[in-house]
PQR file with spaces between the fields and no chain letter, atoms N, CA, C, O and H, PARSE charges and radii, in Angstrom:
ATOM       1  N    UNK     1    -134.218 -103.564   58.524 -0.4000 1.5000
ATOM       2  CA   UNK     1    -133.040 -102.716   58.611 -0.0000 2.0000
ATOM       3  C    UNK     1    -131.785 -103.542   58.436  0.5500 1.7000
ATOM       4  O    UNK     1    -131.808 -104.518   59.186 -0.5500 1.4000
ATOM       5  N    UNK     2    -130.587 -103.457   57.612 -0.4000 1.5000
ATOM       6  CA   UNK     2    -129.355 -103.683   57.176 -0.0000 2.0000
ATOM       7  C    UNK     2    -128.673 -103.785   58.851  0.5500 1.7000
ATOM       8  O    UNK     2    -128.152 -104.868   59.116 -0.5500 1.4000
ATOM       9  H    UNK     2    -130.568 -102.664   57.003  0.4000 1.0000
ATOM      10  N    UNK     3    -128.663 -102.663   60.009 -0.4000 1.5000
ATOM      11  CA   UNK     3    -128.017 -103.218   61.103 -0.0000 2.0000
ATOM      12  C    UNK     3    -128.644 -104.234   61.649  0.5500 1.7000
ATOM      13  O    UNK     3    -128.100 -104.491   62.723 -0.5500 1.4000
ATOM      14  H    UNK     3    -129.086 -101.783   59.794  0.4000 1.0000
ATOM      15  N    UNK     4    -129.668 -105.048   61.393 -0.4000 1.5000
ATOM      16  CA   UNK     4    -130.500 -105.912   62.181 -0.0000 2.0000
ATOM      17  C    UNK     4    -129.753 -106.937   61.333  0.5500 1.7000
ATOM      18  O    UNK     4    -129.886 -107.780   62.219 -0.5500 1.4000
ATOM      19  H    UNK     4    -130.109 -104.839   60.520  0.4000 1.0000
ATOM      20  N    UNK     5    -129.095 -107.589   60.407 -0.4000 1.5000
ATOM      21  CA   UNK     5    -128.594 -108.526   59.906 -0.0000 2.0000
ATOM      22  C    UNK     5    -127.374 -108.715   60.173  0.5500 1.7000
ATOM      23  O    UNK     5    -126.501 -107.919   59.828 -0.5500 1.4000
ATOM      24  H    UNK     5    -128.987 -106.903   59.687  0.4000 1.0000
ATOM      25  N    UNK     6    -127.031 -110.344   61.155 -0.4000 1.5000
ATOM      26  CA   UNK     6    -125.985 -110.756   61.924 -0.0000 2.0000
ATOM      27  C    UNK     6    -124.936 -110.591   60.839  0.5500 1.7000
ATOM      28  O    UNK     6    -123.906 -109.959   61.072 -0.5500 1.4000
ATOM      29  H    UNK     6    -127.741 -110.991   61.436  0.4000 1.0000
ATOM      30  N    UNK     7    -125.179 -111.150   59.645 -0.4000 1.5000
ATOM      31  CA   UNK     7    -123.897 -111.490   58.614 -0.0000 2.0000
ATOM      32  C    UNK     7    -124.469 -111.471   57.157  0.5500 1.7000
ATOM      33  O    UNK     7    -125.670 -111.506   56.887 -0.5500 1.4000
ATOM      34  H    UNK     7    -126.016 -111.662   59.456  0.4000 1.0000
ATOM      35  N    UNK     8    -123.605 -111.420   56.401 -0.4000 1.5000
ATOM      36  CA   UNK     8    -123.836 -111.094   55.103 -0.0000 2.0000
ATOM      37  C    UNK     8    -122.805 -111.711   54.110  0.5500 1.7000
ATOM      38  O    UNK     8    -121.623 -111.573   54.423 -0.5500 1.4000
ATOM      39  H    UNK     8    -122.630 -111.392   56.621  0.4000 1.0000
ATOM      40  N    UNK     9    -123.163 -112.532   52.680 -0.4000 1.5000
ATOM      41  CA   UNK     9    -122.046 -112.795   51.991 -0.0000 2.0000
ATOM      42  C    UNK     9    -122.381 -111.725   50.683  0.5500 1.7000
ATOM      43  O    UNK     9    -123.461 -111.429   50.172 -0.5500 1.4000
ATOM      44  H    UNK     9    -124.124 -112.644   52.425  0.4000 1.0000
ATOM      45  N    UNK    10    -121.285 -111.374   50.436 -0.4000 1.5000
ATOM      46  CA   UNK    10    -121.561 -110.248   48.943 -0.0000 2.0000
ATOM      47  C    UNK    10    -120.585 -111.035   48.366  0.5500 1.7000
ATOM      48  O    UNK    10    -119.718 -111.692   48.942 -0.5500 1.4000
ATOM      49  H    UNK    10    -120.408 -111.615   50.852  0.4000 1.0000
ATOM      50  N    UNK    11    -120.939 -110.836   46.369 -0.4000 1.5000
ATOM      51  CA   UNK    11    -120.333 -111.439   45.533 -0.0000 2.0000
ATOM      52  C    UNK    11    -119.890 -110.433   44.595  0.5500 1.7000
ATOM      53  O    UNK    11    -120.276 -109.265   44.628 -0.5500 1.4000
ATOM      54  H    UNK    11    -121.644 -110.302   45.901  0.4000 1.0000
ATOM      55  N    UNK    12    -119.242 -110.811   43.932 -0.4000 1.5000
ATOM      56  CA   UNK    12    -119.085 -109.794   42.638 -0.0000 2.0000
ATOM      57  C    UNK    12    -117.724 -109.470   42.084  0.5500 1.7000
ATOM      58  O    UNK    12    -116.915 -110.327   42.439 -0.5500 1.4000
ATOM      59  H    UNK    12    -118.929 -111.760   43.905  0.4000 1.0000
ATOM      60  N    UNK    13    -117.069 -108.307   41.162 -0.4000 1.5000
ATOM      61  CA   UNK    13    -116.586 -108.512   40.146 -0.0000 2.0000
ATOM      62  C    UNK    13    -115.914 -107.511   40.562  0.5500 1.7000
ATOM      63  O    UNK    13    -116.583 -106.701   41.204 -0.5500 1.4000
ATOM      64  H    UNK    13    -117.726 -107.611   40.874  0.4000 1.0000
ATOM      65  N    UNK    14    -114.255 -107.147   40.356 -0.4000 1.5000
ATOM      66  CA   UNK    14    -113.498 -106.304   40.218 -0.0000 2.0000
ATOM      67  C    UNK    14    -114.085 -105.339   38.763  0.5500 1.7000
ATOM      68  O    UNK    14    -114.433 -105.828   37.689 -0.5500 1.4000
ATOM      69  H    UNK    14    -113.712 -107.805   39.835  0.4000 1.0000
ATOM      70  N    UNK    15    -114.057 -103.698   39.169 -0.4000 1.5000
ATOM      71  CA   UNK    15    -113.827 -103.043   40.242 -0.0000 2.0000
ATOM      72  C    UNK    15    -114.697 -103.327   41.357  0.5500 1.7000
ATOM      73  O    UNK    15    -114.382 -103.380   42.546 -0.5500 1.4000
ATOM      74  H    UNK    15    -113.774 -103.301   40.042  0.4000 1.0000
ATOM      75  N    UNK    16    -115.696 -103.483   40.895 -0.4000 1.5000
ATOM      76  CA   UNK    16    -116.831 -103.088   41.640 -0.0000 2.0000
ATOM      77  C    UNK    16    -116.651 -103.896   43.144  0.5500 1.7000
ATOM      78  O    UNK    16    -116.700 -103.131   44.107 -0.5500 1.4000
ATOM      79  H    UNK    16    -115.952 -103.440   39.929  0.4000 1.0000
ATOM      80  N    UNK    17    -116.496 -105.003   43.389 -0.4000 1.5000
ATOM      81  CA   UNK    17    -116.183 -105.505   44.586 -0.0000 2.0000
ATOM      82  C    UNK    17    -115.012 -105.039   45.759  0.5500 1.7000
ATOM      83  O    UNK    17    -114.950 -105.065   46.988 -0.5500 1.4000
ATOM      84  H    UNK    17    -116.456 -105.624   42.607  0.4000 1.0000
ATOM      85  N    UNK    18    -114.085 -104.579   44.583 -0.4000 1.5000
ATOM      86  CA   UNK    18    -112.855 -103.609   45.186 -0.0000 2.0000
ATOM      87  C    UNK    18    -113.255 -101.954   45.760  0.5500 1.7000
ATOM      88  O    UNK    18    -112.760 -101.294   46.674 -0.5500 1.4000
ATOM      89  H    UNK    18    -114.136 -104.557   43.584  0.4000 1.0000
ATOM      90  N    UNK    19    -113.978 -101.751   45.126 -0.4000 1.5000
ATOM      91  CA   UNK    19    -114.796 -100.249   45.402 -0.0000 2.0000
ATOM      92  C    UNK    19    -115.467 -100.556   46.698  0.5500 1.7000
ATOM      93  O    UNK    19    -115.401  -99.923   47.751 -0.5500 1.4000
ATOM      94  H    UNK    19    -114.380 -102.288   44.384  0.4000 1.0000
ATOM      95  N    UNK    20    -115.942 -101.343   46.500 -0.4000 1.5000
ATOM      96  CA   UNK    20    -117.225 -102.020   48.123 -0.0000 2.0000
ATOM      97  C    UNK    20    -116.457 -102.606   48.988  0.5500 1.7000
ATOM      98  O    UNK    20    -117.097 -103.082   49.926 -0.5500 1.4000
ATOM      99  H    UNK    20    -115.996 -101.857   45.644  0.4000 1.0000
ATOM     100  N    UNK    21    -114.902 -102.815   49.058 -0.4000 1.5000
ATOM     101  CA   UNK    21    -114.572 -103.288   50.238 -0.0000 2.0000
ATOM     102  C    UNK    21    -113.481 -101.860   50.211  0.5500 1.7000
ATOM     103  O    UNK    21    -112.376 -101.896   50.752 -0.5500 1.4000
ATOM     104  H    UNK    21    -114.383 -102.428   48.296  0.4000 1.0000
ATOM     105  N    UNK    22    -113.839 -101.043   49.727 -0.4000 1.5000
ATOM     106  CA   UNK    22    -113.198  -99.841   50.052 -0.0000 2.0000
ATOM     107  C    UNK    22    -113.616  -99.178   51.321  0.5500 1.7000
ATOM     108  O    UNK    22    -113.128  -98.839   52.399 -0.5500 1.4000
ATOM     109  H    UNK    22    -114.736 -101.013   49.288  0.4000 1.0000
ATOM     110  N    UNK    23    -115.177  -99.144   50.443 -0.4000 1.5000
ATOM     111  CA   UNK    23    -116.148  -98.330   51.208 -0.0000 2.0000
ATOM     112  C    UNK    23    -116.233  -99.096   52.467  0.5500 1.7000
ATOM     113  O    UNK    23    -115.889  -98.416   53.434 -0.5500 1.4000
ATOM     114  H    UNK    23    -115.574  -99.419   49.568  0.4000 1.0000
ATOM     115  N    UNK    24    -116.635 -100.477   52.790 -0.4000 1.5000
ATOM     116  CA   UNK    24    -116.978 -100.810   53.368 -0.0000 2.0000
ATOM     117  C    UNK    24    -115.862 -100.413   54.896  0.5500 1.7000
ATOM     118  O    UNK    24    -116.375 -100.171   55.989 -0.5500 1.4000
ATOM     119  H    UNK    24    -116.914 -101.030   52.005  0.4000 1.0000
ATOM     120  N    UNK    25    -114.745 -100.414   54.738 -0.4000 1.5000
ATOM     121  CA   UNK    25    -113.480  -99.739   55.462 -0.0000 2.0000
ATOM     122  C    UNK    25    -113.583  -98.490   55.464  0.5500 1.7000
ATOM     123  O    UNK    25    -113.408  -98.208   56.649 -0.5500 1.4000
ATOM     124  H    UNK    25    -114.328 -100.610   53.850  0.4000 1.0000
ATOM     125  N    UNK    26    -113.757  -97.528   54.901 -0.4000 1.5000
ATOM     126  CA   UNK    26    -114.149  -96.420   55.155 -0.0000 2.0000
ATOM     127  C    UNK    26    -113.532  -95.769   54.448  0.5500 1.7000
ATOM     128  O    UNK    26    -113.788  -94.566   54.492 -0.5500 1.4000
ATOM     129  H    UNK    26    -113.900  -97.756   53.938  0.4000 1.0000
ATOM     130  N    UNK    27    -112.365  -96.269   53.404 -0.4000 1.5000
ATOM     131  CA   UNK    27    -111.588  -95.460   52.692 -0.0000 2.0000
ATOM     132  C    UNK    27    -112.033  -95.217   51.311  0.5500 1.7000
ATOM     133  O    UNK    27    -112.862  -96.052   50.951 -0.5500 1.4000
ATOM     134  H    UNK    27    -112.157  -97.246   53.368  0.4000 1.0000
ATOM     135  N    UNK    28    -111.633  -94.019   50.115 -0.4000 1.5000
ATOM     136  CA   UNK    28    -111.864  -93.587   49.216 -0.0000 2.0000
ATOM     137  C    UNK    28    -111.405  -94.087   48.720  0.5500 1.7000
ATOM     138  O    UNK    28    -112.390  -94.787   48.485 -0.5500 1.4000
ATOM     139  H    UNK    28    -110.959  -93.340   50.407  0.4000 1.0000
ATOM     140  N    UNK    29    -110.192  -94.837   47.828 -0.4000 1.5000
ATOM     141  CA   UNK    29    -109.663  -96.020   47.239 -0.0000 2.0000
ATOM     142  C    UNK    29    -109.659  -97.182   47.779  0.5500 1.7000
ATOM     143  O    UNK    29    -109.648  -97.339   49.000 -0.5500 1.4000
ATOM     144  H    UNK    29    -109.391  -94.269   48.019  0.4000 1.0000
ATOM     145  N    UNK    30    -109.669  -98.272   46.806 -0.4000 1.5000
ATOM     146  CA   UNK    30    -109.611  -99.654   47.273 -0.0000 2.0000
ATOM     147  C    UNK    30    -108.633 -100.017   47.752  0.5500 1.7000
ATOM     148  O    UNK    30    -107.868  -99.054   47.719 -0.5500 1.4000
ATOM     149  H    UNK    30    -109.678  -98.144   45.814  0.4000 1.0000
ATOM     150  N    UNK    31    -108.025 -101.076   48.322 -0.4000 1.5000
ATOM     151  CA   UNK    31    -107.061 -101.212   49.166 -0.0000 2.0000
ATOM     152  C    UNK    31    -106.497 -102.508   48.905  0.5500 1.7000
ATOM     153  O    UNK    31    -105.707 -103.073   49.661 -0.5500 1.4000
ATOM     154  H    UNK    31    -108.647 -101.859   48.349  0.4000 1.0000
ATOM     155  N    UNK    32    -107.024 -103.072   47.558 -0.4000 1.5000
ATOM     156  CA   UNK    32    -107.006 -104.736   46.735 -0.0000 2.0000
ATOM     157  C    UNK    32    -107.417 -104.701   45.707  0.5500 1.7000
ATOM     158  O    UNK    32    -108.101 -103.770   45.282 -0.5500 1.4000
ATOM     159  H    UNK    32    -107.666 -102.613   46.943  0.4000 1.0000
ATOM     160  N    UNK    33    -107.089 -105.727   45.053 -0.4000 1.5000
ATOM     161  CA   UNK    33    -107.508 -106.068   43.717 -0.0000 2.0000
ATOM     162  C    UNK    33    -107.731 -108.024   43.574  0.5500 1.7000
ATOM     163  O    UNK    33    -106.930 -108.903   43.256 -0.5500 1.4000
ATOM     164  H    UNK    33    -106.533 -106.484   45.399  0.4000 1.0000
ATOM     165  N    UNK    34    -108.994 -108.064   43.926 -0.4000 1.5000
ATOM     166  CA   UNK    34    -109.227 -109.671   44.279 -0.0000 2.0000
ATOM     167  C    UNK    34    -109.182 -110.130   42.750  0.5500 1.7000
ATOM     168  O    UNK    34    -109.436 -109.429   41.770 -0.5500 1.4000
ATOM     169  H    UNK    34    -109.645 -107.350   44.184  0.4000 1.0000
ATOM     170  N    UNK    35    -108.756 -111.621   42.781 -0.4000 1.5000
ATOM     171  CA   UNK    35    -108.615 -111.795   41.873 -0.0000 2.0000
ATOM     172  C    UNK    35    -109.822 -112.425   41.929  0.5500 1.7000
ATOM     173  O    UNK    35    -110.609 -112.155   42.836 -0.5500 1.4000
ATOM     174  H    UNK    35    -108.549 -112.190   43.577  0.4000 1.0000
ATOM     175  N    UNK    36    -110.202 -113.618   40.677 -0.4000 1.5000
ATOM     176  CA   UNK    36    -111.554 -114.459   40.367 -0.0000 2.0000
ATOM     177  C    UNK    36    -111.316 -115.389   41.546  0.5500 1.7000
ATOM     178  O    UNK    36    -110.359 -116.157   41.656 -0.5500 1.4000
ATOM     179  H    UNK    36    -109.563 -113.837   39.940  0.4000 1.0000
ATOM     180  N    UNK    37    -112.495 -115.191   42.574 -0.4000 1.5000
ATOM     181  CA   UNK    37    -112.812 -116.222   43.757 -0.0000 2.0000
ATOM     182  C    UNK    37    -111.797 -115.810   44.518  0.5500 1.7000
ATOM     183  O    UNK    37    -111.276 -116.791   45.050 -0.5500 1.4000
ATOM     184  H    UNK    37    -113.272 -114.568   42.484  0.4000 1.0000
ATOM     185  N    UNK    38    -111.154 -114.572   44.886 -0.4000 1.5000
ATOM     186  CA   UNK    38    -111.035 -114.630   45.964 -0.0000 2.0000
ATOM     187  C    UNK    38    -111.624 -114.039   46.855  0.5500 1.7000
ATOM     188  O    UNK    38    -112.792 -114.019   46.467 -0.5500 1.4000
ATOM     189  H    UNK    38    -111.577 -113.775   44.454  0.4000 1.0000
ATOM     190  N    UNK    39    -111.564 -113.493   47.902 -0.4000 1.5000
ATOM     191  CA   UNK    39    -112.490 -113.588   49.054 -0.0000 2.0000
ATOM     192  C    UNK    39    -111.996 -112.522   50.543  0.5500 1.7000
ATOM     193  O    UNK    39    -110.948 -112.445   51.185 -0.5500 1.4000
ATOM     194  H    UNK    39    -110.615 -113.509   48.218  0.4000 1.0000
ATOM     195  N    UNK    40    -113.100 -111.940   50.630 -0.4000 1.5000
ATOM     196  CA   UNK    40    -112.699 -110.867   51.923 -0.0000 2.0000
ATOM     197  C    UNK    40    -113.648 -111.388   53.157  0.5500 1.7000
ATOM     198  O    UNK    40    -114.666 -112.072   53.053 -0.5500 1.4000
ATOM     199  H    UNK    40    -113.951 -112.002   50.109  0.4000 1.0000
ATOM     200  N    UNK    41    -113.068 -110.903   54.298 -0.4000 1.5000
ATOM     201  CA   UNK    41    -114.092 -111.045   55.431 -0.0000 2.0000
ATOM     202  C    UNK    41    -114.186 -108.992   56.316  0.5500 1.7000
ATOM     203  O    UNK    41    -113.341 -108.294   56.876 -0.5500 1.4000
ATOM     204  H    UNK    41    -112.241 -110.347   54.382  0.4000 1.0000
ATOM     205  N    UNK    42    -114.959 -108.886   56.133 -0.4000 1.5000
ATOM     206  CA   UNK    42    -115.241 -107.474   56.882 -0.0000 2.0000
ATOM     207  C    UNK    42    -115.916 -107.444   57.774  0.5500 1.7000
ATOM     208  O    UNK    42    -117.025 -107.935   57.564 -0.5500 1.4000
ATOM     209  H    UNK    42    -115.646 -109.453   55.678  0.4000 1.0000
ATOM     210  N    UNK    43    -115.643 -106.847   59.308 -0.4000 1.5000
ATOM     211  CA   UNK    43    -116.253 -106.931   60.756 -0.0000 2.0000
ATOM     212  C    UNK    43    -116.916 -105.224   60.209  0.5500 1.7000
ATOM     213  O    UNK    43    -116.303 -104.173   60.023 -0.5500 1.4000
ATOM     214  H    UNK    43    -114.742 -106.448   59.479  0.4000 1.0000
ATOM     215  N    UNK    44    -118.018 -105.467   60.112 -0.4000 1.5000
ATOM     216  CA   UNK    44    -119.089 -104.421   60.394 -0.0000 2.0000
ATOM     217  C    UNK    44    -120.032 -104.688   61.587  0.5500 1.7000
ATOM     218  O    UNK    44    -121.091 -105.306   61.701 -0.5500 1.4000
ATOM     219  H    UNK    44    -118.516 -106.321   60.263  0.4000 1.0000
ATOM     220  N    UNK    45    -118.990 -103.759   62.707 -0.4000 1.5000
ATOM     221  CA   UNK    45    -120.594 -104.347   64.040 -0.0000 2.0000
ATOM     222  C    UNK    45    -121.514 -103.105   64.233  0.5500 1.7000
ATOM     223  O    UNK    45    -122.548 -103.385   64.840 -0.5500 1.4000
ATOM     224  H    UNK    45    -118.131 -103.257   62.614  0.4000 1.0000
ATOM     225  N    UNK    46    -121.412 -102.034   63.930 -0.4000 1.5000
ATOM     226  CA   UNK    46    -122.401 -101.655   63.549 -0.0000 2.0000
ATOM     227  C    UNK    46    -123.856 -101.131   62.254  0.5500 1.7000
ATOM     228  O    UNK    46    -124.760 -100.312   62.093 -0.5500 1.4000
ATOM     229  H    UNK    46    -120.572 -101.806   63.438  0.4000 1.0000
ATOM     230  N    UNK    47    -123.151 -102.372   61.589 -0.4000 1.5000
ATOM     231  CA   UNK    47    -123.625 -102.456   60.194 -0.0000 2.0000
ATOM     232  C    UNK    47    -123.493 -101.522   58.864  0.5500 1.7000
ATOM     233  O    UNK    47    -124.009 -101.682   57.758 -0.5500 1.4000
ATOM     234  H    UNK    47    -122.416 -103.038   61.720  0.4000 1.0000
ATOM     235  N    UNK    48    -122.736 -100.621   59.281 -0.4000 1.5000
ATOM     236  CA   UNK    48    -122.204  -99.469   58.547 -0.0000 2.0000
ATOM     237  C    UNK    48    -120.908  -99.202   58.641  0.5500 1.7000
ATOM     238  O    UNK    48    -120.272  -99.642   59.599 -0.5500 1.4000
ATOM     239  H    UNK    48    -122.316 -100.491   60.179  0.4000 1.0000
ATOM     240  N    UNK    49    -120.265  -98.383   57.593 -0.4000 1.5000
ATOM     241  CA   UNK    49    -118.633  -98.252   57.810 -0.0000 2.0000
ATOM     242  C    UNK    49    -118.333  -96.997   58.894  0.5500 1.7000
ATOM     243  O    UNK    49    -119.068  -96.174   59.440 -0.5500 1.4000
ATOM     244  H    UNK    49    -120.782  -98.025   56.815  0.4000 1.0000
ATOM     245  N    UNK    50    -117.129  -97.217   58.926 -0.4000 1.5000
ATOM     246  CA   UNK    50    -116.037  -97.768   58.660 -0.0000 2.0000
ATOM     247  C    UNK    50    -115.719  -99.498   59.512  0.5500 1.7000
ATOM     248  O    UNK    50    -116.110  -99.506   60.680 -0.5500 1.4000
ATOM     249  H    UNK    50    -116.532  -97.886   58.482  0.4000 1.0000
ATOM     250  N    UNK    51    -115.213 -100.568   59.119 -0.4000 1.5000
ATOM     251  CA   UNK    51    -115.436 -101.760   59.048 -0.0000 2.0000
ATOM     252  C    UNK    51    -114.374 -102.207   59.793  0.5500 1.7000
ATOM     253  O    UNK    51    -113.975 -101.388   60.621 -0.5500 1.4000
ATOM     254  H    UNK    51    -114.896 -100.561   58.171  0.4000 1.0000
ATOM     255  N    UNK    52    -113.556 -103.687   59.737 -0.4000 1.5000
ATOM     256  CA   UNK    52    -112.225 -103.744   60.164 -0.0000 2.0000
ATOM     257  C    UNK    52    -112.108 -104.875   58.882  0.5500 1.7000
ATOM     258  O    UNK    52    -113.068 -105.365   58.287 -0.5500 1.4000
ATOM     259  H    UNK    52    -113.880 -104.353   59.065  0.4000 1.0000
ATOM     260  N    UNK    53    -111.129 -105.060   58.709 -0.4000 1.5000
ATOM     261  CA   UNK    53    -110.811 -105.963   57.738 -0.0000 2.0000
ATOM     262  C    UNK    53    -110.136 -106.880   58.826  0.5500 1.7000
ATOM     263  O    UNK    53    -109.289 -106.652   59.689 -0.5500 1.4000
ATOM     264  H    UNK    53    -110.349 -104.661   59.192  0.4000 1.0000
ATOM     265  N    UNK    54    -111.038 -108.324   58.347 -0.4000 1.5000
ATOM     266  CA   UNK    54    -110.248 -109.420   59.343 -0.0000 2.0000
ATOM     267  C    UNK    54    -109.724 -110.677   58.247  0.5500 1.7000
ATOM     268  O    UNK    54    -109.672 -111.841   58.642 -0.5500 1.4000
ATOM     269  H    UNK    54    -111.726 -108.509   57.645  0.4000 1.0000
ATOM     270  N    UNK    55    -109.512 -110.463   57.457 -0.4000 1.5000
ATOM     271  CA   UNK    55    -109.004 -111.185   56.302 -0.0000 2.0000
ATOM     272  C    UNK    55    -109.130 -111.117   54.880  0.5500 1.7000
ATOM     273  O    UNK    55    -110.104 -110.683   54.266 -0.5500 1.4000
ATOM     274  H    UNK    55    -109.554 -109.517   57.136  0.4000 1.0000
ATOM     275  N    UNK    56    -107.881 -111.662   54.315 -0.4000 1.5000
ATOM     276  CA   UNK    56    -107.990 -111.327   52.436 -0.0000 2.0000
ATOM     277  C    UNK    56    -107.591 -112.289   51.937  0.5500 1.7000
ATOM     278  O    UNK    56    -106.464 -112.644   52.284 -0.5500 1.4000
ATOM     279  H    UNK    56    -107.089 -112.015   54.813  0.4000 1.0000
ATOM     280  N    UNK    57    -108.114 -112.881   51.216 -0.4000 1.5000
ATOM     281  CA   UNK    57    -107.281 -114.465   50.664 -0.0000 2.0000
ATOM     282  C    UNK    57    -107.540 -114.281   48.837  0.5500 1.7000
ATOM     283  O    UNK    57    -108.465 -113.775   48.202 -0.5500 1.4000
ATOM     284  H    UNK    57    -109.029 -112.594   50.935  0.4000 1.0000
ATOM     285  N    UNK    58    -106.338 -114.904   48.437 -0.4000 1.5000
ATOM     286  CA   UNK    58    -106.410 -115.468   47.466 -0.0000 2.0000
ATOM     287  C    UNK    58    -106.602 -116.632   46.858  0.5500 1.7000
ATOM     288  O    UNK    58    -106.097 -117.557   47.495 -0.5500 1.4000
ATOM     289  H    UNK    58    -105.586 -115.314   48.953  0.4000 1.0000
ATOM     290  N    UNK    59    -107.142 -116.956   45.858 -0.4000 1.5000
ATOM     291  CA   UNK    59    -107.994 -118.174   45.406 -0.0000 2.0000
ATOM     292  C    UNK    59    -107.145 -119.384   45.719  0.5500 1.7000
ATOM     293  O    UNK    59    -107.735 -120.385   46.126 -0.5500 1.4000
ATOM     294  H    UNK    59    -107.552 -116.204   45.341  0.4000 1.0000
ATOM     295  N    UNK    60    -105.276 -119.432   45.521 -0.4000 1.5000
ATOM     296  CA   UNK    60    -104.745 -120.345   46.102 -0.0000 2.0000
ATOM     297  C    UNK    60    -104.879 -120.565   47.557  0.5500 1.7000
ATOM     298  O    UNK    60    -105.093 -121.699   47.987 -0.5500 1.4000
ATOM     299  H    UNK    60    -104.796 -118.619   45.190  0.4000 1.0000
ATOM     300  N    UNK    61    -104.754 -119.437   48.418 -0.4000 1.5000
ATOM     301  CA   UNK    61    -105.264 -119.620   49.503 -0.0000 2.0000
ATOM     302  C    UNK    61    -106.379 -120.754   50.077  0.5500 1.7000
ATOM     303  O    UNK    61    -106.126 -121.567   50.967 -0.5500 1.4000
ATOM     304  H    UNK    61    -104.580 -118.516   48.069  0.4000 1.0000
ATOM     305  N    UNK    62    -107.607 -120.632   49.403 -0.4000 1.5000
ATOM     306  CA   UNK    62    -109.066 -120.949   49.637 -0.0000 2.0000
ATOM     307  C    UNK    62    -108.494 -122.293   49.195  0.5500 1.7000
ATOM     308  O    UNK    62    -108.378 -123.161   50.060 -0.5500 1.4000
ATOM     309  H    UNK    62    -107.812 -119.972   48.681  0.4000 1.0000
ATOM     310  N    UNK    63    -108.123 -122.561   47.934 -0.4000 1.5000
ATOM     311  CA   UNK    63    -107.972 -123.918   47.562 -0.0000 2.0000
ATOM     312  C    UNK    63    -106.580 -125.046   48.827  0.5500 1.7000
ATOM     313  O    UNK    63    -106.530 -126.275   48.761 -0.5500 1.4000
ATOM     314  H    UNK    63    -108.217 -121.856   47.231  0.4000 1.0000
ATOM     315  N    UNK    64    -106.067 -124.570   49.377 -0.4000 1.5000
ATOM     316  CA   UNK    64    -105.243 -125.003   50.514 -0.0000 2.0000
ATOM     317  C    UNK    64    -106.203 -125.218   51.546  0.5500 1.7000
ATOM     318  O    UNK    64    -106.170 -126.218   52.263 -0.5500 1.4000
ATOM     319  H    UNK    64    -106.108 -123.572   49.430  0.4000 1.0000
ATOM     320  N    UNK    65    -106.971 -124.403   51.639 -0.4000 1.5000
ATOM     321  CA   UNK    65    -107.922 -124.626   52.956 -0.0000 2.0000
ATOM     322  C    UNK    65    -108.942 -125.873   52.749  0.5500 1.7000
ATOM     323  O    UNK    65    -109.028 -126.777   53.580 -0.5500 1.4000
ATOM     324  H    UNK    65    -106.997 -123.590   51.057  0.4000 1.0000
ATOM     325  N    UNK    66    -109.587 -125.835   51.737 -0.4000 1.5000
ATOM     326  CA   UNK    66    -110.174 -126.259   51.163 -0.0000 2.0000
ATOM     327  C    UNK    66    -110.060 -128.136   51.054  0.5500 1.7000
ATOM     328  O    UNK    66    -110.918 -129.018   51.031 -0.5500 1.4000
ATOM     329  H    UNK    66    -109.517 -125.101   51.061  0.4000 1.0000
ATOM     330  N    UNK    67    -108.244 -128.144   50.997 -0.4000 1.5000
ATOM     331  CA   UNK    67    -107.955 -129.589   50.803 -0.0000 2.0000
ATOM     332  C    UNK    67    -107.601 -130.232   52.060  0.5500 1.7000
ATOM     333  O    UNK    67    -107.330 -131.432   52.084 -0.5500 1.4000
ATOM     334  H    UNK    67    -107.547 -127.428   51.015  0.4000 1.0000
């Protein structure tokens, strides 16, 4: 079962990644437009939506952290 899994990384491609962190929040439009490598974090504690969004970064972002 999907709620039995502590954490999860998903990958993928505008729209389609933008659609899934729609859903994953619970809303009917997306709420971003990630660019290449950037990166969401979504609190699903009961493994289904609606979610919380606990961060959104952009690829400059990641690369600051990073160094």
């Amino acid at each position: 079962r999907i709620s039995d899994i502590p954490c999860a990384l998903v990958a993928g491609h505008s729209p389609h990644l933008d659609l899934l962190i729609a859903h994953a929040l619970g809303v009917s439009r997306p709420i971003c437009e990630l660019k290449k490598a950037g990166a969401a974090c979504i609190d699903l504690p009961r493994g289904q939506p609606p979610g919380t969004l606990l961060w959104l970064m952009e690829p400059g972002h990641l690369r600051e952290i990073a160094e």
